[in-house]
mmCIF file of C-alpha atoms and ligand atoms in Angstrom:
data_model
loop_
_atom_site.group_PDB
_atom_site.id
_atom_site.type_symbol
_atom_site.label_atom_id
_atom_site.label_comp_id
_atom_site.label_asym_id
_atom_site.label_seq_id
_atom_site.Cartn_x
_atom_site.Cartn_y
_atom_site.Cartn_z
ATOM 1 C CA MET A 213 -0.001 0.002 -0.004
ATOM 2 C CA LEU A 214 1.277 3.425 -0.918
ATOM 3 C CA ALA A 215 -1.537 5.593 0.390
ATOM 4 C CA LYS A 216 -1.524 7.179 3.815
ATOM 5 C CA LEU A 217 -4.595 6.361 5.847
ATOM 6 C CA LEU A 218 -7.039 9.211 6.440
ATOM 7 C CA GLU A 219 -8.365 8.136 9.811
ATOM 8 C CA GLY A 220 -11.346 9.984 11.177
ATOM 9 C CA LYS A 221 -10.707 9.018 14.757
ATOM 10 C CA ILE A 222 -7.685 11.291 15.134
ATOM 11 C CA VAL A 223 -9.569 14.340 13.844
ATOM 12 C CA ALA A 224 -12.710 13.310 15.743
ATOM 13 C CA ASP A 225 -10.805 13.110 19.039
ATOM 14 C CA LYS A 226 -9.603 16.707 18.603
ATOM 15 C CA ILE A 227 -13.143 17.910 17.859
ATOM 16 C CA LYS A 228 -14.538 15.991 20.816
ATOM 17 C CA GLU A 229 -11.961 17.527 23.153
ATOM 18 C CA LYS A 230 -13.122 21.002 22.090
ATOM 19 C CA VAL A 231 -16.768 20.025 22.400
ATOM 20 C CA LYS A 232 -16.146 18.729 25.924
ATOM 21 C CA ASN A 233 -14.629 22.060 26.943
ATOM 22 C CA SER A 234 -17.480 23.990 25.307
ATOM 23 C CA VAL A 235 -20.020 21.875 27.195
ATOM 24 C CA LEU A 236 -18.332 22.887 30.451
ATOM 25 C CA SER A 237 -18.688 26.549 29.538
ATOM 26 C CA LEU A 238 -22.462 26.222 29.028
ATOM 27 C CA ARG A 239 -24.829 27.043 31.872
ATOM 28 C CA GLN A 240 -26.503 23.648 31.565
ATOM 29 C CA ALA A 241 -25.558 20.366 29.944
ATOM 30 C CA PRO A 242 -26.963 20.477 26.401
ATOM 31 C CA VAL A 243 -29.772 18.057 25.588
ATOM 32 C CA LEU A 244 -29.990 16.144 22.312
ATOM 33 C CA ALA A 245 -33.392 14.592 21.555
ATOM 34 C CA SER A 246 -33.035 11.621 19.235
ATOM 35 C CA ILE A 247 -36.074 10.206 17.457
ATOM 36 C CA LEU A 248 -35.889 6.600 16.326
ATOM 37 C CA VAL A 249 -38.837 5.118 14.466
ATOM 38 C CA GLY A 250 -39.019 1.314 14.742
ATOM 39 C CA ASP A 251 -35.960 -0.828 15.320
ATOM 40 C CA ASN A 252 -33.842 -0.765 12.174
ATOM 41 C CA PRO A 253 -30.541 -2.463 13.141
ATOM 42 C CA SER A 254 -28.238 0.117 11.522
ATOM 43 C CA ALA A 255 -30.188 3.024 13.068
ATOM 44 C CA LEU A 256 -30.088 1.239 16.449
ATOM 45 C CA ALA A 257 -26.325 0.770 16.141
ATOM 46 C CA TYR A 258 -25.847 4.428 15.249
ATOM 47 C CA VAL A 259 -28.045 5.528 18.196
ATOM 48 C CA LYS A 260 -25.893 3.445 20.568
ATOM 49 C CA ILE A 261 -22.727 5.148 19.325
ATOM 50 C CA GLN A 262 -24.313 8.600 19.582
ATOM 51 C CA ALA A 263 -25.468 7.921 23.154
ATOM 52 C CA LYS A 264 -22.013 6.724 24.169
ATOM 53 C CA VAL A 265 -20.197 9.691 22.622
ATOM 54 C CA ALA A 266 -22.753 12.128 24.103
ATOM 55 C CA GLN A 267 -22.226 10.678 27.563
ATOM 56 C CA SER A 268 -18.456 10.930 27.289
ATOM 57 C CA LEU A 269 -18.790 14.642 26.464
ATOM 58 C CA GLY A 270 -21.264 15.578 29.221
ATOM 59 C CA ILE A 271 -24.194 15.832 26.800
ATOM 60 C CA THR A 272 -27.632 14.524 27.773
ATOM 61 C CA TYR A 273 -28.922 12.139 25.111
ATOM 62 C CA LYS A 274 -32.669 11.494 25.232
ATOM 63 C CA LEU A 275 -33.836 8.692 22.978
ATOM 64 C CA TYR A 276 -37.479 8.594 21.871
ATOM 65 C CA GLN A 277 -38.235 5.265 20.229
ATOM 66 C CA LEU A 278 -41.526 5.463 18.347
ATOM 67 C CA GLU A 279 -43.681 2.733 16.821
ATOM 68 C CA GLN A 280 -42.791 1.594 13.307
ATOM 69 C CA ASN A 281 -46.406 2.199 12.201
ATOM 70 C CA ILE A 282 -46.485 5.861 13.297
ATOM 71 C CA SER A 283 -47.946 8.145 10.585
ATOM 72 C CA GLN A 284 -46.072 11.072 9.065
ATOM 73 C CA ASP A 285 -48.497 13.531 10.724
ATOM 74 C CA GLN A 286 -47.995 11.902 14.129
ATOM 75 C CA LEU A 287 -44.234 12.128 13.700
ATOM 76 C CA ILE A 288 -44.519 15.804 12.760
ATOM 77 C CA ASP A 289 -46.617 16.395 15.906
ATOM 78 C CA PHE A 290 -43.907 14.724 17.955
ATOM 79 C CA VAL A 291 -41.252 16.981 16.430
ATOM 80 C CA LEU A 292 -43.409 20.039 17.172
ATOM 81 C CA LYS A 293 -43.628 18.928 20.809
ATOM 82 C CA LEU A 294 -39.833 18.765 21.011
ATOM 83 C CA ASN A 295 -39.564 22.182 19.345
ATOM 84 C CA ALA A 296 -41.743 23.618 22.109
ATOM 85 C CA ASP A 297 -39.817 21.853 24.890
ATOM 86 C CA THR A 298 -37.323 24.465 26.137
ATOM 87 C CA SER A 299 -35.215 21.785 27.846
ATOM 88 C CA VAL A 300 -34.335 20.337 24.431
ATOM 89 C CA ASN A 301 -31.491 22.032 22.541
ATOM 90 C CA GLY A 302 -31.184 19.837 19.471
ATOM 91 C CA ILE A 303 -33.294 17.319 17.568
ATOM 92 C CA ILE A 304 -32.099 14.477 15.366
ATOM 93 C CA VAL A 305 -34.358 12.132 13.394
ATOM 94 C CA GLN A 306 -32.678 8.789 12.715
ATOM 95 C CA VAL A 307 -32.790 7.231 9.267
ATOM 96 C CA PRO A 308 -33.968 5.077 7.639
ATOM 97 C CA LEU A 309 -37.586 6.035 8.325
ATOM 98 C CA PRO A 310 -40.452 3.745 7.258
ATOM 99 C CA PRO A 311 -41.038 4.016 3.485
ATOM 100 C CA ASP A 312 -44.257 6.067 3.786
ATOM 101 C CA ILE A 313 -42.543 8.831 5.788
ATOM 102 C CA ASP A 314 -40.691 11.534 3.896
ATOM 103 C CA TYR A 315 -37.495 12.398 5.795
ATOM 104 C CA MET A 316 -37.036 15.798 4.162
ATOM 105 C CA LYS A 317 -40.661 16.705 4.989
ATOM 106 C CA ILE A 318 -40.040 15.876 8.660
ATOM 107 C CA CYS A 319 -36.888 18.015 8.630
ATOM 108 C CA GLU A 320 -38.959 21.006 7.476
ATOM 109 C CA PHE A 321 -40.739 20.911 10.832
ATOM 110 C CA ILE A 322 -37.633 20.873 13.033
ATOM 111 C CA GLN A 323 -37.063 24.386 14.360
ATOM 112 C CA PRO A 324 -33.985 25.619 12.411
ATOM 113 C CA ASN A 325 -32.165 26.581 15.615
ATOM 114 C CA LYS A 326 -32.609 22.998 16.949
ATOM 115 C CA ASP A 327 -31.682 21.334 13.639
ATOM 116 C CA VAL A 328 -28.358 19.722 14.579
ATOM 117 C CA GLU A 329 -28.129 17.861 11.266
ATOM 118 C CA GLY A 330 -28.422 20.958 9.106
ATOM 119 C CA MET A 331 -31.312 19.506 7.130
ATOM 120 C CA HIS A 332 -33.948 22.238 7.575
ATOM 121 C CA PRO A 333 -34.378 24.203 4.323
ATOM 122 C CA THR A 334 -33.168 27.371 6.068
ATOM 123 C CA ASN A 335 -29.912 25.707 7.093
ATOM 124 C CA ILE A 336 -29.482 24.080 3.688
ATOM 125 C CA GLY A 337 -30.011 27.514 2.134
ATOM 126 C CA LYS A 338 -27.296 28.993 4.351
ATOM 127 C CA VAL A 339 -24.872 26.386 2.995
ATOM 128 C CA LEU A 340 -25.753 27.565 -0.500
ATOM 129 C CA PHE A 341 -24.862 31.136 0.472
ATOM 130 C CA GLY A 342 -21.658 30.058 2.230
ATOM 131 C CA LYS A 343 -23.023 31.282 5.572
ATOM 132 C CA ALA A 344 -23.652 27.958 7.306
ATOM 133 C CA ARG A 345 -22.997 27.591 10.999
ATOM 134 C CA ILE A 346 -24.678 24.187 10.942
ATOM 135 C CA ALA A 347 -24.108 22.033 7.859
ATOM 136 C CA ALA A 348 -24.970 18.383 7.236
ATOM 137 C CA CYS A 349 -22.795 16.257 9.539
ATOM 138 C CA THR A 350 -21.407 13.800 6.983
ATOM 139 C CA ALA A 351 -20.615 16.476 4.399
ATOM 140 C CA ASN A 352 -18.891 18.464 7.118
ATOM 141 C CA ALA A 353 -17.013 15.370 8.247
ATOM 142 C CA VAL A 354 -15.548 14.969 4.758
ATOM 143 C CA MET A 355 -14.479 18.640 4.748
ATOM 144 C CA GLU A 356 -12.771 18.186 8.140
ATOM 145 C CA LEU A 357 -10.898 15.132 6.854
ATOM 146 C CA LEU A 358 -9.633 17.035 3.802
ATOM 147 C CA ASP A 359 -8.684 19.968 6.001
ATOM 148 C CA SER A 360 -6.774 17.665 8.373
ATOM 149 C CA ILE A 361 -4.157 16.991 5.684
ATOM 150 C CA GLY A 362 -3.926 20.668 4.778
ATOM 151 C CA LEU A 363 -5.328 20.079 1.314
ATOM 152 C CA ASP A 364 -5.767 23.272 -0.708
ATOM 153 C CA LEU A 365 -8.936 22.709 -2.718
ATOM 154 C CA TYR A 366 -8.549 25.826 -4.857
ATOM 155 C CA GLY A 367 -8.903 24.723 -8.508
ATOM 156 C CA LYS A 368 -8.747 21.015 -7.661
ATOM 157 C CA GLU A 369 -10.705 18.503 -9.752
ATOM 158 C CA VAL A 370 -13.093 17.023 -7.188
ATOM 159 C CA VAL A 371 -15.466 14.241 -8.142
ATOM 160 C CA ILE A 372 -18.329 13.254 -5.832
ATOM 161 C CA VAL A 373 -20.232 10.031 -6.535
ATOM 162 C CA GLY A 374 -23.736 10.143 -5.022
ATOM 163 C CA HIS A 375 -26.065 13.138 -4.943
ATOM 164 C CA SER A 376 -28.136 12.556 -1.820
ATOM 165 C CA GLU A 377 -29.478 15.446 0.244
ATOM 166 C CA ILE A 378 -27.467 14.365 3.277
ATOM 167 C CA VAL A 379 -24.054 13.863 1.640
ATOM 168 C CA GLY A 380 -23.414 14.623 -2.035
ATOM 169 C CA LYS A 381 -25.440 17.818 -2.521
ATOM 170 C CA PRO A 382 -24.348 19.736 0.602
ATOM 171 C CA LEU A 383 -20.785 18.549 0.082
ATOM 172 C CA ALA A 384 -20.767 19.963 -3.452
ATOM 173 C CA MET A 385 -21.729 23.357 -2.008
ATOM 174 C CA LEU A 386 -19.079 23.247 0.725
ATOM 175 C CA LEU A 387 -16.417 22.336 -1.855
ATOM 176 C CA LEU A 388 -17.511 25.112 -4.211
ATOM 177 C CA GLU A 389 -17.073 27.518 -1.332
ATOM 178 C CA LYS A 390 -13.386 26.473 -1.371
ATOM 179 C CA PHE A 391 -13.179 27.048 -5.151
ATOM 180 C CA ALA A 392 -12.830 23.389 -6.047
ATOM 181 C CA THR A 393 -14.026 22.363 -9.517
ATOM 182 C CA VAL A 394 -16.783 19.969 -8.553
ATOM 183 C CA THR A 395 -18.371 17.178 -10.610
ATOM 184 C CA VAL A 396 -21.287 15.325 -9.046
ATOM 185 C CA CYS A 397 -21.978 11.836 -10.407
ATOM 186 C CA HIS A 398 -25.119 9.789 -9.774
ATOM 187 C CA ILE A 399 -27.127 6.892 -11.100
ATOM 188 C CA ALA A 400 -27.552 8.505 -14.530
ATOM 189 C CA THR A 401 -23.775 8.942 -14.818
ATOM 190 C CA SER A 402 -23.393 5.202 -14.336
ATOM 191 C CA LYS A 403 -26.229 4.367 -16.681
ATOM 192 C CA ALA A 404 -24.602 6.534 -19.355
ATOM 193 C CA GLY A 405 -21.378 4.543 -18.856
ATOM 194 C CA LYS A 406 -19.436 7.654 -17.822
ATOM 195 C CA LEU A 407 -18.638 6.957 -14.168
ATOM 196 C CA GLU A 408 -15.195 5.482 -14.836
ATOM 197 C CA ASP A 409 -14.118 8.496 -16.949
ATOM 198 C CA HIS A 410 -15.121 10.977 -14.268
ATOM 199 C CA VAL A 411 -13.509 9.000 -11.455
ATOM 200 C CA LYS A 412 -10.266 8.666 -13.438
ATOM 201 C CA ARG A 413 -9.811 12.459 -13.551
ATOM 202 C CA ALA A 414 -10.460 13.025 -9.854
ATOM 203 C CA GLU A 415 -7.653 14.607 -7.869
ATOM 204 C CA VAL A 416 -10.023 14.305 -4.935
ATOM 205 C CA LEU A 417 -12.616 11.524 -5.019
ATOM 206 C CA ILE A 418 -15.520 11.263 -2.579
ATOM 207 C CA VAL A 419 -17.893 8.327 -2.907
ATOM 208 C CA ALA A 420 -21.216 8.047 -1.026
ATOM 209 C CA VAL A 421 -23.430 5.490 -2.708
ATOM 210 C CA GLY A 422 -23.815 2.325 -0.624
ATOM 211 C CA GLN A 423 -22.619 -0.305 -3.131
ATOM 212 C CA ALA A 424 -19.587 -2.392 -2.267
ATOM 213 C CA GLY A 425 -16.973 -2.444 -5.020
ATOM 214 C CA LEU A 426 -18.721 0.148 -7.213
ATOM 215 C CA ILE A 427 -15.449 2.041 -7.711
ATOM 216 C CA LYS A 428 -12.622 -0.066 -9.075
ATOM 217 C CA GLY A 429 -9.136 0.431 -7.688
ATOM 218 C CA GLU A 430 -7.667 0.793 -11.163
ATOM 219 C CA TRP A 431 -9.861 3.853 -11.809
ATOM 220 C CA ILE A 432 -8.107 5.872 -9.084
ATOM 221 C CA LYS A 433 -5.815 8.614 -10.351
ATOM 222 C CA GLU A 434 -2.235 8.266 -9.127
ATOM 223 C CA GLY A 435 -1.756 10.476 -6.069
ATOM 224 C CA ALA A 436 -5.484 11.177 -5.546
ATOM 225 C CA VAL A 437 -7.063 11.884 -2.176
ATOM 226 C CA VAL A 438 -9.825 9.321 -1.756
ATOM 227 C CA VAL A 439 -12.701 9.465 0.726
ATOM 228 C CA ASP A 440 -15.058 6.518 0.943
ATOM 229 C CA VAL A 441 -18.276 7.428 2.782
ATOM 230 C CA GLY A 442 -20.094 4.206 1.884
ATOM 231 C CA ILE A 443 -20.993 1.619 4.492
ATOM 232 C CA ASN A 444 -21.846 -1.868 3.258
ATOM 233 C CA HIS A 445 -22.208 -5.165 5.098
ATOM 234 C CA LEU A 446 -20.402 -7.847 3.101
ATOM 235 C CA ASN A 447 -19.708 -11.354 4.414
ATOM 236 C CA ASP A 448 -19.898 -10.209 8.052
ATOM 237 C CA LYS A 449 -17.519 -7.352 7.316
ATOM 238 C CA ILE A 450 -18.108 -3.635 6.877
ATOM 239 C CA VAL A 451 -16.691 -2.276 3.626
ATOM 240 C CA GLY A 452 -16.991 0.927 1.647
ATOM 241 C CA ASP A 453 -17.913 1.575 -1.989
ATOM 242 C CA ILE A 454 -14.312 1.564 -3.276
ATOM 243 C CA GLU A 455 -12.061 -1.485 -3.795
ATOM 244 C CA PHE A 456 -9.740 -0.575 -0.947
ATOM 245 C CA GLU A 457 -6.621 -2.714 -1.533
ATOM 246 C CA SER A 458 -6.117 -1.781 -5.177
ATOM 247 C CA ALA A 459 -7.170 1.847 -4.675
ATOM 248 C CA ALA A 460 -4.648 2.230 -1.845
ATOM 249 C CA LYS A 461 -1.841 1.274 -4.265
ATOM 250 C CA ARG A 462 -2.605 4.352 -6.382
ATOM 251 C CA ALA A 463 -3.956 6.991 -3.982
ATOM 252 C CA ALA A 464 -1.881 9.368 -1.870
ATOM 253 C CA TYR A 465 -4.473 9.307 0.922
ATOM 254 C CA ILE A 466 -7.412 6.991 1.485
ATOM 255 C CA THR A 467 -9.988 6.541 4.223
ATOM 256 C CA PRO A 468 -10.336 3.110 5.805
ATOM 257 C CA VAL A 469 -13.865 1.720 6.166
ATOM 258 C CA PRO A 470 -14.734 1.508 8.963
ATOM 259 C CA GLY A 471 -12.700 4.192 10.732
ATOM 260 C CA GLY A 472 -12.719 6.951 8.087
ATOM 261 C CA VAL A 473 -15.679 9.289 7.882
ATOM 262 C CA GLY A 474 -17.883 7.481 10.453
ATOM 263 C CA PRO A 475 -16.203 8.552 13.724
ATOM 264 C CA LEU A 476 -16.109 12.164 12.543
ATOM 265 C CA THR A 477 -19.809 12.323 11.704
ATOM 266 C CA VAL A 478 -20.786 11.719 15.338
ATOM 267 C CA ALA A 479 -18.211 14.226 16.639
ATOM 268 C CA ILE A 480 -19.610 16.873 14.294
ATOM 269 C CA LEU A 481 -23.159 16.099 15.351
ATOM 270 C CA MET A 482 -22.118 16.866 18.951
ATOM 271 C CA ARG A 483 -20.272 20.010 17.844
ATOM 272 C CA ASN A 484 -23.431 21.165 16.052
ATOM 273 C CA LEU A 485 -25.421 20.529 19.235
ATOM 274 C CA VAL A 486 -23.086 22.697 21.286
ATOM 275 C CA GLU A 487 -23.257 25.419 18.606
ATOM 276 C CA VAL A 488 -27.066 25.550 18.701
ATOM 277 C CA ALA A 489 -27.131 25.356 22.517
ATOM 278 C CA LYS A 490 -24.723 28.306 22.746
ATOM 279 C CA ALA A 491 -26.821 30.337 20.300
ATOM 280 C CA GLN A 492 -30.000 29.527 22.230
ATOM 281 C CA GLN A 493 -28.396 30.584 25.541
ATOM 282 C CA SER A 494 -27.141 33.850 24.105
ATOM 283 C CA THR A 495 -30.630 34.784 22.829
ATOM 284 C CA LYS A 496 -32.030 34.101 26.330
ATOM 285 C CA SER A 497 -29.529 36.319 28.176
HETATM 286 P P1 NDP B 36 -28.629 7.471 -0.673
HETATM 287 O O1 NDP B 36 -29.158 6.117 -1.005
HETATM 288 O O2 NDP B 36 -29.543 8.526 -0.222
HETATM 289 O O3 NDP B 36 -27.844 8.019 -1.921
HETATM 290 C C1 NDP B 36 -27.032 7.203 -2.714
HETATM 291 C C2 NDP B 36 -26.612 7.984 -3.929
HETATM 292 O O4 NDP B 36 -25.881 7.125 -4.800
HETATM 293 C C3 NDP B 36 -27.771 8.498 -4.740
HETATM 294 O O5 NDP B 36 -27.446 9.802 -5.131
HETATM 295 C C4 NDP B 36 -27.838 7.563 -5.928
HETATM 296 O O6 NDP B 36 -28.325 8.187 -7.100
HETATM 297 C C5 NDP B 36 -26.389 7.245 -6.120
HETATM 298 N N1 NDP B 36 -26.196 5.996 -6.836
HETATM 299 C C6 NDP B 36 -26.846 4.823 -6.669
HETATM 300 N N2 NDP B 36 -26.344 3.877 -7.492
HETATM 301 C C7 NDP B 36 -25.375 4.478 -8.200
HETATM 302 C C8 NDP B 36 -24.492 4.039 -9.203
HETATM 303 N N3 NDP B 36 -24.519 2.775 -9.651
HETATM 304 N N4 NDP B 36 -23.607 4.919 -9.716
HETATM 305 C C9 NDP B 36 -23.565 6.193 -9.291
HETATM 306 N N5 NDP B 36 -24.360 6.678 -8.319
HETATM 307 C C10 NDP B 36 -25.267 5.816 -7.787
HETATM 308 O O7 NDP B 36 -27.499 7.205 0.387
HETATM 309 P P2 NDP B 36 -26.774 8.206 1.430
HETATM 310 O O8 NDP B 36 -26.245 9.391 0.734
HETATM 311 O O9 NDP B 36 -27.636 8.358 2.604
HETATM 312 O O10 NDP B 36 -25.561 7.273 1.869
HETATM 313 C C11 NDP B 36 -24.612 6.789 0.938
HETATM 314 C C12 NDP B 36 -23.687 5.809 1.615
HETATM 315 O O11 NDP B 36 -22.974 6.476 2.646
HETATM 316 C C13 NDP B 36 -24.391 4.647 2.300
HETATM 317 O O12 NDP B 36 -23.578 3.499 2.230
HETATM 318 C C14 NDP B 36 -24.483 5.105 3.746
HETATM 319 O O13 NDP B 36 -24.558 4.009 4.640
HETATM 320 C C15 NDP B 36 -23.198 5.857 3.888
HETATM 321 N N6 NDP B 36 -23.228 6.879 4.917
HETATM 322 C C16 NDP B 36 -22.194 6.915 5.793
HETATM 323 C C17 NDP B 36 -22.128 7.862 6.765
HETATM 324 C C18 NDP B 36 -20.946 7.896 7.673
HETATM 325 O O14 NDP B 36 -20.994 8.562 8.670
HETATM 326 N N7 NDP B 36 -19.860 7.204 7.324
HETATM 327 C C19 NDP B 36 -23.215 8.828 6.960
HETATM 328 C C20 NDP B 36 -24.213 8.793 5.927
HETATM 329 C C21 NDP B 36 -24.216 7.826 4.954
HETATM 330 P P3 NDP B 36 -29.910 8.179 -7.390
HETATM 331 O O15 NDP B 36 -30.563 8.769 -6.205
HETATM 332 O O16 NDP B 36 -30.018 9.020 -8.592
HETATM 333 O O17 NDP B 36 -30.278 6.740 -7.576
#
């Protein structure tokens, strides 16, 4: 392997240290309300990690596990209740939600100043204008990773694969803010047979799809910085979307999966919580 590993844990630990200190400077321990609908195993696993990290930072994590058959309107009512609860600083809705509930619709009802995931249209809009205090956690995690190696994105050819609302789209905006030249690939890129060509030109490649082995190692440009956001369960192992071994022979930096983006996402969620809690306290005083 030639590539250096881009490990999220090291960056995450630094962020968590700062968050811990910020929590101490708040008048009260911040409270994160976490809504879990049903018992999806990956959501449950994520909730466990969030609760553990929150506890280690002095943050109160309140889990609300709701019935799988809850309606969209009932879930919206629940969010409105948490908006009105002044003891709650931040609200997170775990995904995946049942198929008949529209995640983005639910996010519209989270009060923007309690939206720790940066998914309310107001907060998404602020990302577009380069004025975001709270941006989507995973997109932000990728930016932190790139920043941790001192990468100057100005004029760089950056290719993102995946255009979801939680990763690809906000990330494209954050990268544009740094004057990267951004190409966003998606299902139609693959269907048109053009994915390989785009990936091959990437000086920085970020993949967030959820398909093991989608990106072949031989497609990686020599010396590229490669971030694999994907999480896939394959033969009892967790792997990303990129063929790791062969990609690592060509890249300059590559994230391991697990251990790349994942640990950072939770740290940034907690940082967002402290940010909103601080802002709420300052408007009260
Ligand atoms: P989504 O399913 O919402 O989005 C996947 C994206 O990939 C879509 O834009 C989709 O396009 C695109 N896509 C699907 N198939 C192809 C293909 N063959 N070629 C090119 N693009 C394709 O997933 P998320 O964005 O929520 O998550 C992506 C991955 O990242 C998942 O594995 C998820 O588990 C992981 N993840 C990891 C996090 C972490 O902290 N490490 C946090 C969040 C997500 P279209 O919609 O047009 O079909």
